[in-house]
Short mmCIF file of C-alpha atoms and ligand atoms in Angstrom, two decimals:
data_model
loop_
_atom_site.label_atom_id
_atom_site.label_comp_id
_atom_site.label_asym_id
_atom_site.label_seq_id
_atom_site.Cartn_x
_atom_site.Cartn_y
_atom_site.Cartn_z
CA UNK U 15 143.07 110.38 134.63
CA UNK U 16 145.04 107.23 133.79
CA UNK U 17 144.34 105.72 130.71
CA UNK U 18 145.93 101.89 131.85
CA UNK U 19 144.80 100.37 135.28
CA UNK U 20 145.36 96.48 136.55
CA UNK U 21 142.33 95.16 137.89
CA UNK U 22 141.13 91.89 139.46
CA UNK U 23 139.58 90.08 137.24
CA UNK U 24 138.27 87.22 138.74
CA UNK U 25 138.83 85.31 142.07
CA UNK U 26 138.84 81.90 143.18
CA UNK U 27 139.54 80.06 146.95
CA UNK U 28 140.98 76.53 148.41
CA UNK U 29 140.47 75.69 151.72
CA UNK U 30 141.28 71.63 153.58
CA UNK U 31 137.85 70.17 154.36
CA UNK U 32 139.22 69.47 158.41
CA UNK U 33 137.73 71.93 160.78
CA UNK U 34 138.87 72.46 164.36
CA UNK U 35 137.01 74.20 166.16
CA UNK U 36 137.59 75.97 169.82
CA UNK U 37 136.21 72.84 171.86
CA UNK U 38 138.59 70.86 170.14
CA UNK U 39 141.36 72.60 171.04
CA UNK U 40 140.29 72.75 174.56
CA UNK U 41 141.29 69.06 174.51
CA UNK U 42 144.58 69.51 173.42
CA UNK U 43 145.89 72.60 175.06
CA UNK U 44 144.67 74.59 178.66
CA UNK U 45 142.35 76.96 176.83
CA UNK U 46 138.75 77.80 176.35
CA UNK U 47 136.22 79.03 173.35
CA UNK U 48 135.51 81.83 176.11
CA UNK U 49 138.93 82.86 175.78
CA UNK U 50 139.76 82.09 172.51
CA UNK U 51 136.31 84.10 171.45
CA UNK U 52 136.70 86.78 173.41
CA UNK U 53 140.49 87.84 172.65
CA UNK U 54 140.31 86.76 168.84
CA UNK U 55 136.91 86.22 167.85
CA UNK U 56 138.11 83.07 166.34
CA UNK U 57 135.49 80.37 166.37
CA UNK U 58 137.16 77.59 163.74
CA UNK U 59 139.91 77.37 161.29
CA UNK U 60 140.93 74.64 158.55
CA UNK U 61 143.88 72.27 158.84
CA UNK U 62 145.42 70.30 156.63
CA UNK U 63 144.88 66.23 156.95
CA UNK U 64 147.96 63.83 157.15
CA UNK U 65 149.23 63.39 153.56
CA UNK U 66 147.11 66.49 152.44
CA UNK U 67 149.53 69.69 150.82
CA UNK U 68 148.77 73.50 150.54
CA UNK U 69 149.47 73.27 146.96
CA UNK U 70 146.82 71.22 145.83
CA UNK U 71 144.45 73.89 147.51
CA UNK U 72 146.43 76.98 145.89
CA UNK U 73 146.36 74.90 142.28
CA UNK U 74 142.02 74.66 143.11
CA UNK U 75 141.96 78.85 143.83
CA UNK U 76 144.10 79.43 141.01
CA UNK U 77 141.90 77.32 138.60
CA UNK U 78 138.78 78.65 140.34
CA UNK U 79 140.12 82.56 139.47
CA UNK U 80 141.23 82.02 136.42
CA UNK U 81 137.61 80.40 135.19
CA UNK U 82 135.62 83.55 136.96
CA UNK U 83 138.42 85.63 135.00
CA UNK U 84 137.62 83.61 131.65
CA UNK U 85 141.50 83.86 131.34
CA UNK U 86 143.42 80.16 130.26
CA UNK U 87 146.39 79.41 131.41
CA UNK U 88 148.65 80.30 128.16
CA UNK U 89 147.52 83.83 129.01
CA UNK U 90 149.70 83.95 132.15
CA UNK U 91 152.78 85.54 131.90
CA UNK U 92 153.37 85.67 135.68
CA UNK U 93 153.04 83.43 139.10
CA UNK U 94 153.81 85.05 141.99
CA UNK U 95 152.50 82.75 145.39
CA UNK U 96 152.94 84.81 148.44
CA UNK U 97 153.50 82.04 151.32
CA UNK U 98 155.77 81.63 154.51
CA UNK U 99 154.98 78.25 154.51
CA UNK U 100 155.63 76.49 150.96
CA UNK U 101 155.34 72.74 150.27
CA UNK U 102 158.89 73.08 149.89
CA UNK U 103 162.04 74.70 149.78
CA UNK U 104 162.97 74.02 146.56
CA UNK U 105 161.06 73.94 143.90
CA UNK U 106 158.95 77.30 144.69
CA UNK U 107 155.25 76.57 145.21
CA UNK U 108 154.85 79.01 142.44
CA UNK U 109 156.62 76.36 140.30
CA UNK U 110 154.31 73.12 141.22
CA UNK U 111 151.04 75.74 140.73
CA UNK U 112 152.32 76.50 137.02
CA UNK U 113 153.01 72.60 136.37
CA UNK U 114 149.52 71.89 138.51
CA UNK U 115 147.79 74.61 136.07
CA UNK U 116 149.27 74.28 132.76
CA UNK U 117 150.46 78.07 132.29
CA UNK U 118 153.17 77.24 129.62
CA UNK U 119 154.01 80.60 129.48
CA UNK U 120 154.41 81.78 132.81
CA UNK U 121 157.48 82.88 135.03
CA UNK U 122 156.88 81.70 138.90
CA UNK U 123 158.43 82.72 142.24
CA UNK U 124 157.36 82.76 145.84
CA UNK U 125 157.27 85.54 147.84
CA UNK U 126 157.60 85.78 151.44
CA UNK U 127 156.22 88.66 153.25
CA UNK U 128 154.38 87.26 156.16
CA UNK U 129 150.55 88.51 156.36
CA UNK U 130 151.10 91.36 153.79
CA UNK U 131 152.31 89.03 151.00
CA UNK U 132 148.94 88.91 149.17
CA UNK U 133 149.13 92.94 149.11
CA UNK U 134 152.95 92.85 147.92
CA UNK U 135 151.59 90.30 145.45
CA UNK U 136 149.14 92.25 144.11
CA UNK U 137 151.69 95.63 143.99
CA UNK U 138 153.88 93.37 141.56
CA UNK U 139 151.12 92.57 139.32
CA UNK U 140 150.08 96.15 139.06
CA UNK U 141 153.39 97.33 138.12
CA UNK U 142 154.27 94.11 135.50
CA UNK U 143 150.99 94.75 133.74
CA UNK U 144 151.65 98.00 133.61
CA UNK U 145 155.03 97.22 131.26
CA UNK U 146 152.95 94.24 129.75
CA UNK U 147 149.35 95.35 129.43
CA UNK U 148 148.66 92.36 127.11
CA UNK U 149 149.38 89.93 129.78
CA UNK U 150 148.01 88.32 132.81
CA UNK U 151 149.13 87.83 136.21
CA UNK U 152 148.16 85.08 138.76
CA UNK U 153 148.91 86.45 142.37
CA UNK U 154 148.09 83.63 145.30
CA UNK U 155 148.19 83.37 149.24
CA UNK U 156 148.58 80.54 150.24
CA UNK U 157 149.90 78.81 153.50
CA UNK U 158 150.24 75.97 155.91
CA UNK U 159 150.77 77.24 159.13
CA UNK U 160 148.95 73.80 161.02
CA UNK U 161 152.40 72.65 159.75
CA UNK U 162 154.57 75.17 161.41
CA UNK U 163 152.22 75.29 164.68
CA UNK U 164 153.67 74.47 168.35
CA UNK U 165 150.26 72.53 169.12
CA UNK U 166 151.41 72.65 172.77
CA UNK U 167 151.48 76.45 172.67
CA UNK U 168 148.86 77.80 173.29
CA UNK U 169 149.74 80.97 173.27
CA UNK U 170 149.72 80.92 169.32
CA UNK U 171 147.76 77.64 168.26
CA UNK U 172 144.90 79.08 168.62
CA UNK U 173 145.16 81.78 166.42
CA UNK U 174 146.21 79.83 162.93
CA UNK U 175 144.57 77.85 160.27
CA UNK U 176 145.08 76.51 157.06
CA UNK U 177 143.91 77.99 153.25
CA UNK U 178 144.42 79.11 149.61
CA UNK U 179 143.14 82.65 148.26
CA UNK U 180 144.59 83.40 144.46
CA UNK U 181 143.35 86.34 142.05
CA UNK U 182 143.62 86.85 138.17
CA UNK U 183 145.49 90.68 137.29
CA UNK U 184 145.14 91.98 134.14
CA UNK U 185 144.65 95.39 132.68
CA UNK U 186 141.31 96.90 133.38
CA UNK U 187 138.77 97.27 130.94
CA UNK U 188 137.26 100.24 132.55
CA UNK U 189 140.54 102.27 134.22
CA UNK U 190 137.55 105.32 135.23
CA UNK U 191 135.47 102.46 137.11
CA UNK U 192 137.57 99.93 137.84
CA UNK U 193 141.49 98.95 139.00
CA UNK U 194 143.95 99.40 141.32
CA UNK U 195 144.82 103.20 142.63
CA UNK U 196 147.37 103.21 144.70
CA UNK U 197 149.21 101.02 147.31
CA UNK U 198 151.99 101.60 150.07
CA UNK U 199 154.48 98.73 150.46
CA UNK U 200 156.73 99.03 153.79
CA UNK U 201 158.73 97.03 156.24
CA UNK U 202 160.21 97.75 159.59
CA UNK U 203 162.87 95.30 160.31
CA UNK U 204 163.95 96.32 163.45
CA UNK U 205 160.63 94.50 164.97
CA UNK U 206 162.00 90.68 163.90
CA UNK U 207 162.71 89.43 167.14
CA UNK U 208 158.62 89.61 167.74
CA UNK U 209 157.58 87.14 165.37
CA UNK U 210 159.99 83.94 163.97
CA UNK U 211 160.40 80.83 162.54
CA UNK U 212 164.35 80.69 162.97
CA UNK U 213 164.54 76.82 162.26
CA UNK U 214 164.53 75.69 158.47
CA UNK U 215 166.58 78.37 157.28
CA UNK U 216 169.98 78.53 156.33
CA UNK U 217 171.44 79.40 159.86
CA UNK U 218 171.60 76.86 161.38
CA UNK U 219 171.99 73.43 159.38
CA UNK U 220 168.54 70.82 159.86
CA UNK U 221 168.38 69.29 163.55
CA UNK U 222 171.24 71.66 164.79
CA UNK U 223 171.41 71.20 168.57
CA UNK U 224 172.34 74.53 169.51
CA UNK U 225 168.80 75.68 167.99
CA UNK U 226 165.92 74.57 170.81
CA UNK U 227 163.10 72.35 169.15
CA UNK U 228 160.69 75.03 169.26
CA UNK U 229 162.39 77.35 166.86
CA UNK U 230 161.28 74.98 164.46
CA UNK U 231 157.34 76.43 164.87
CA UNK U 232 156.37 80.28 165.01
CA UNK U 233 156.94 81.61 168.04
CA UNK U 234 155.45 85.64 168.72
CA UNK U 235 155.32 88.01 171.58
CA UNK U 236 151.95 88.50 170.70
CA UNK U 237 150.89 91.46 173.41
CA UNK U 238 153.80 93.58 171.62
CA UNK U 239 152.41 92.56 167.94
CA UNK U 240 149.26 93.69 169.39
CA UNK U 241 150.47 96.91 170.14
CA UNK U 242 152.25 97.49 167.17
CA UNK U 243 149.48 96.36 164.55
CA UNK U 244 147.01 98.53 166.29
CA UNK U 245 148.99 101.74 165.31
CA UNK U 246 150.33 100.33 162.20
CA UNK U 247 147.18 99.66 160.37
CA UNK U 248 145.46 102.84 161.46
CA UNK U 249 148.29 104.88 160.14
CA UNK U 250 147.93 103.00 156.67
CA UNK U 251 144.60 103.58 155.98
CA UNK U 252 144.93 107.09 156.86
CA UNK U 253 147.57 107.66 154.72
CA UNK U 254 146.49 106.00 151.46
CA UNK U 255 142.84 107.75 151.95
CA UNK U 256 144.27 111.45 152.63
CA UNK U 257 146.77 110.79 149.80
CA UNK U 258 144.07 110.05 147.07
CA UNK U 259 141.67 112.79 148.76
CA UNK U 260 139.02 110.48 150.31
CA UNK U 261 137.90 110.17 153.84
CA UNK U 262 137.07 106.60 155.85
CA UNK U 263 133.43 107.70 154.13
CA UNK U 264 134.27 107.37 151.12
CA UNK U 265 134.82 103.50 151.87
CA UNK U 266 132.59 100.79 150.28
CA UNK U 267 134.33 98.35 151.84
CA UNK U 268 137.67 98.02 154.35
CA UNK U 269 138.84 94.02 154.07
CA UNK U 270 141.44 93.80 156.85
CA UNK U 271 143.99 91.18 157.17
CA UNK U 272 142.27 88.79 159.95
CA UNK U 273 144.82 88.81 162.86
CA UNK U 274 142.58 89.35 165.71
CA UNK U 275 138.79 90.87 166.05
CA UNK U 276 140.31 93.09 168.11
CA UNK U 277 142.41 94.53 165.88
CA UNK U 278 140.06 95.06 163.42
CA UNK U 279 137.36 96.61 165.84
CA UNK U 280 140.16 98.80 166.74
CA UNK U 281 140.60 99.70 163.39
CA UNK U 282 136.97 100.46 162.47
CA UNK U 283 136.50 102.46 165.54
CA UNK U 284 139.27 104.47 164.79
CA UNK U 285 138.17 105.39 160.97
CA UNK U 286 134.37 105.51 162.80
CA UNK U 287 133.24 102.84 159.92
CA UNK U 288 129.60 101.08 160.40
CA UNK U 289 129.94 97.31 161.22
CA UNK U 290 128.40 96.52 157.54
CA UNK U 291 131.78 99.02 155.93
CA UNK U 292 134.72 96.29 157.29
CA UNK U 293 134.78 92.34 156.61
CA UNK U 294 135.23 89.59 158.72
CA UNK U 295 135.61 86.17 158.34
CA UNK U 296 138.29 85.38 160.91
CA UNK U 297 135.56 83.28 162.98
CA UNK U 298 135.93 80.86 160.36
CA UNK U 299 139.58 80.64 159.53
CA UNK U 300 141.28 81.94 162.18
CA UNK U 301 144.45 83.79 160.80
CA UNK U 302 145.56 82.23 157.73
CA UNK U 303 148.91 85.03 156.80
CA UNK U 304 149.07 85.62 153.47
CA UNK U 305 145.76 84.06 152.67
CA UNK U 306 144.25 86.11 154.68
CA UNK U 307 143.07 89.01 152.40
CA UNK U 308 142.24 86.56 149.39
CA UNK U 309 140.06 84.61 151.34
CA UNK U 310 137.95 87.60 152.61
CA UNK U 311 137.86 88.93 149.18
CA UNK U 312 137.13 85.93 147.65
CA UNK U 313 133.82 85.74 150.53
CA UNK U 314 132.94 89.22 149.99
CA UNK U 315 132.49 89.21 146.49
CA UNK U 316 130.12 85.88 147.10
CA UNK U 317 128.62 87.15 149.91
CA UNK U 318 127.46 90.30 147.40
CA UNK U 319 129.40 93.06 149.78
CA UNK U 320 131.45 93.95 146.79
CA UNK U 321 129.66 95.49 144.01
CA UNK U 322 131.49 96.71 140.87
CA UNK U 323 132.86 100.47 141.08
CA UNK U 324 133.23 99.97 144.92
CA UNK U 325 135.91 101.82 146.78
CA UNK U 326 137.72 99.09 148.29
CA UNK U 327 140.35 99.29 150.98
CA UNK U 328 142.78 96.58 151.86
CA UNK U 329 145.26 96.66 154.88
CA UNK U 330 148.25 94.28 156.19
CA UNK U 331 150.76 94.14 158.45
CA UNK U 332 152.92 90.74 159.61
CA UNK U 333 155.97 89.24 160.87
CA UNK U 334 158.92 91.14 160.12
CA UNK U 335 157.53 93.43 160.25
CA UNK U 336 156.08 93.63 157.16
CA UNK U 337 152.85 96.14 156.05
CA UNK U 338 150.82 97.39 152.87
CA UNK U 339 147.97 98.72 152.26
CA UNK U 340 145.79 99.17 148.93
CA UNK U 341 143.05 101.28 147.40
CA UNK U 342 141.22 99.75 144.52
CA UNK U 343 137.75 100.56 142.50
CA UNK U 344 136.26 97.00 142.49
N1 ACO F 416 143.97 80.31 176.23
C1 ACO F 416 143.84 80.75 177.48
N2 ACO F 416 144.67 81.65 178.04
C2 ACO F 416 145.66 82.12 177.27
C3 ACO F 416 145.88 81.69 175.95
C4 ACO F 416 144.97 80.74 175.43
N3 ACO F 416 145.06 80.27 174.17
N4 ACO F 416 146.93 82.34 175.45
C5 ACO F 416 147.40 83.15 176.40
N5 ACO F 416 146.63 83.02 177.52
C6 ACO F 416 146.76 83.71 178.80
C7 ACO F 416 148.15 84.27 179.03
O1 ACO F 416 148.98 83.28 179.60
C8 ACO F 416 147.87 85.40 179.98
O2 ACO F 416 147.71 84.89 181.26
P1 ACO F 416 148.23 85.71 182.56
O3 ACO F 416 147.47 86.99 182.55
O4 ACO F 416 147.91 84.80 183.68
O5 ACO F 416 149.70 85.91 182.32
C9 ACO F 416 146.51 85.93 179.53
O6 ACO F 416 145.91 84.87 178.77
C10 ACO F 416 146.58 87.17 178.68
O7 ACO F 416 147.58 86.98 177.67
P2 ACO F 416 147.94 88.11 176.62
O8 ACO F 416 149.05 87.61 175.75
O9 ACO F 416 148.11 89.42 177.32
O10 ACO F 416 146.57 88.14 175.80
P3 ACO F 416 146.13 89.16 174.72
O11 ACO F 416 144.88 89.77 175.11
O12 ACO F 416 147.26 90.05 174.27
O13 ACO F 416 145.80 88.19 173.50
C11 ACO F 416 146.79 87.47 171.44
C12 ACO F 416 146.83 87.38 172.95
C13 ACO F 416 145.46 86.93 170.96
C14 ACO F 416 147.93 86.63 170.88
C15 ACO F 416 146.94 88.93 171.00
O14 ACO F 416 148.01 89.52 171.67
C16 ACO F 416 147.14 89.08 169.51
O15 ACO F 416 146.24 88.82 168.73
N6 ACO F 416 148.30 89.60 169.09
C17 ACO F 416 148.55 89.88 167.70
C18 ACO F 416 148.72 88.64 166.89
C19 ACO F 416 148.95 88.99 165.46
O16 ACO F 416 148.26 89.85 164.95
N7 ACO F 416 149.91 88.38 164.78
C20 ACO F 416 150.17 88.86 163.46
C21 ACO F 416 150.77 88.17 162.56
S1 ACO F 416 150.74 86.41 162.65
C22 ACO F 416 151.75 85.92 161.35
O17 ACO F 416 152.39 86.71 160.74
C23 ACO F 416 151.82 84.47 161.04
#
C-alpha cells in the first residue's frame, strides 16, 4: 500500500461563448449534420471570436480549479499547459497563465503532445509531487484549433473546436481512497506523416514558398487515424486494467479522449461497458486535443457521474502519434 498518492484536487473549465453548430457549417463547406452526426456524433463545438485568445479561457479554468481545490496561487510550485496550439511561440502559454494567475512561485512550460497532453500533464504532476509532496501542481489543456483549421476542408473542420480544461495536483489526503495509480505514457513516431501542422515551425522560415499554404492548418489522413486509434486505445485500457488486477468491471467510469463517437463506441464495445460506464460530451465540443479529457472530467464531476473513491479510467491517443492512459481512485 502506498503511503503518498497525487490526487486531483479540484477542477475548473473555460470555454469561448461562439457556438457553431452542424447547419452552420453546412454553409460554409459541402457537408451535412447527417454526415457530420453520423460519422462523429459531433453536434456543436466552441470557437474563438476575432480578438478573443485561448489564454484568457485557460487563466478562467485555472482560477476556477484552483478555488474548487481551495489552493492560492503561492501554493503552486508548477505550470505545466499541455497545448499544440499556444497564443504564442514565445512566451509559453504556461508563462502568461502564471502572470494571468498570480502564482509567484511557480515554474511554467508548455507541453506538446497532441490529444494525450492532458494525460502526460497529469503523469508529470504525479511524479513532481511525489519529490515535493508539500507542493501543488496546476496541469491545463488548453487549445485553439479554430485557429489552425483549413475552414475549406472539410474533411477535418468539422471535427475541431475550441476550449480550456485545467486541474489542481497535490498529494492526496486519503492515498487508500483516493489518487492516481498508475499511468502508461507512449509514442509511436513512425505514424507522423498521418497527422501535421508542418508550417510555423522551424523548418521552413514564415511564408516560405516551397511550403504549400495549407501546411499552415492540420492536415490528417483521418481513415488511417481511424484505424490506428481503434486498436490503440483498446490495447491501453487493457493493459493498465490487467496490470493493476481489475477487469473493464471494475470501472466506475472510462472518460475517453473525444475524437470520434465512433471510436469511443468501439471502445466500450470492446471492454463490453454499459452506455452509463463511458462519458461523452463530444456532441458539444467536437474534438478539442488536449482539452479534451479536462473538459469531460470537469462535466462529469458536475454532472454527478464521478463520485469520490470511483475507479476512474482515462485514455488518449493523438497526432504523432502520441498515447497514455491513466487509472485513478477519484
Ligand atoms: N462531410 C461530408 N462528407 C465528407 C466529409 C464531410 N465533412 N468529410 C469527408 N467526407 C466524405 C469523403 O470525401 C468520402 O467520400 P467518398 O466516399 O466519396 O470518397 C466519405 O465522406 C467517407 O470519408 P472517410 O474519410 O472514409 O470517412 P470516415 O468514416 O473515415 O470518417 C473521420 C472521417 C470522421 C475523419 C474519421 O476517419 C475519424 O474520426 N478519424 C479519426 C480522427 C481522429 O481521431 N483524430 C485524432 C486526433 S486529432 C488531433 O490530434 C488534433
Amino acid at each position: 500500500m502506498q503511503s503518498l498518492k497525487a490526487a486531483i484536487l479540484g477542477m475548473g473549465m473555460g470555454v469561448p461563448q461562439k457556438v457553431l453548430t452542424n447547419f452552420d457549417l453546412e454553409k460554409i463547406v459541402d457537408t451535412s449534420d447527417e454526415w457530420i452526426t453520423e460519422r462523429t456524433g459531433i453536434k456543436e463545438r466552441r470557437i474563438l471570436e476575432d480578438g478573443e485568445n485561448i489564454t484568457e479561457y485557460a487563466i478562467k479554468a485555472a482560477k476556477e480549479a484552483l478555488t474548487s481545490a481551495k489552493v492560492s496561487p503561492e501554493e503552486l510550485g508548477l505550470i505545466i499547459c499541455a497545448t499544440v496550439t499556444p497564443q504564442y511561440i514565445i512566451p509559453s502559454m504556461a508563462v502568461m497563465v502564471q502572470d494571468g494567475i498570480g502564482a509567484k512561485n511557480a515554474g511554467a512550460f508548455d507541453l506538446s503532445a497532441t490529444c494525450s497532453g492532458f494525460i502526460y500533464g497529469l503523469a508529470l504532476a504525479e511524479s513532481f509531487i511525489k519529490s515535493k509532496p508539500e507542493t501543488k501542481v496546476l496541469v491545463i489543456g488548453a487549445e485553439a484549433l479554430s485557429r489552425k483549421t483549413n475552414w475549406q476542408d472539410r474533411t477535418i473542420c468539422v471535427l475541431l473546436g475550441d476550449g480550456a480544461g485545467a486541474a489542481v495536483v497535490g498529494k492526496s489526503t486519503e492515498p487508500e481512497k483516493s489518487g492516481i495509480m498508475d499511468f502508461t505514457l507512449g509514442a509511436d513516431g513512425s505514424y507522423w506523416e498521418l497527422l501535421t501542422l508542418r508550417g510555423g515551425g522551424s523548418c521552413y522560415p514564415p511564408f516560405d514558398e516551397r511550403l504549400p499554404k495549407d501546411e499552415y492548418y492540420i492536415k490528417m489522413k483521418g481513415r488511417e487515424v481511424f484505424k490506428v486509434a481503434t486498436r490503440m486505445m483498446e490495447k491501453l485500457a487493457v493493459e493498465i486494467l490487467e496490470r493493476n488486477g481489475f477487469g473493464p468491471k471494475d470501472i466506475d467510469l472510462l472518460v475517453p479522449h473525444q475524437a470520434n463517437l465512433r471510436i469511443i463506441e468501439y471502445l466500450r464495445e470492446r471492454l463490453g461497458l454499459p452506455k452509463e460506464k463511458v462519458f461523452v460530451n463530444i456532441n458539444k465540443y467536437g474534438n478539442t486535443s488536449a482539452a479534451s479529457i479536462p473538459l469531460a472530467l470537469y462535466e462529469a464531476e458536475k454532472e454527478g457521474k464521478l463520485k469520490k473513491g470511483d475507479l476512474v479510467l482515462l485514455v488518449a491517443f493523438g497526432g504523432g502519434f502520441t498515447y497514455g492512459s491513466m487509472l485513478l481512485r477519484w
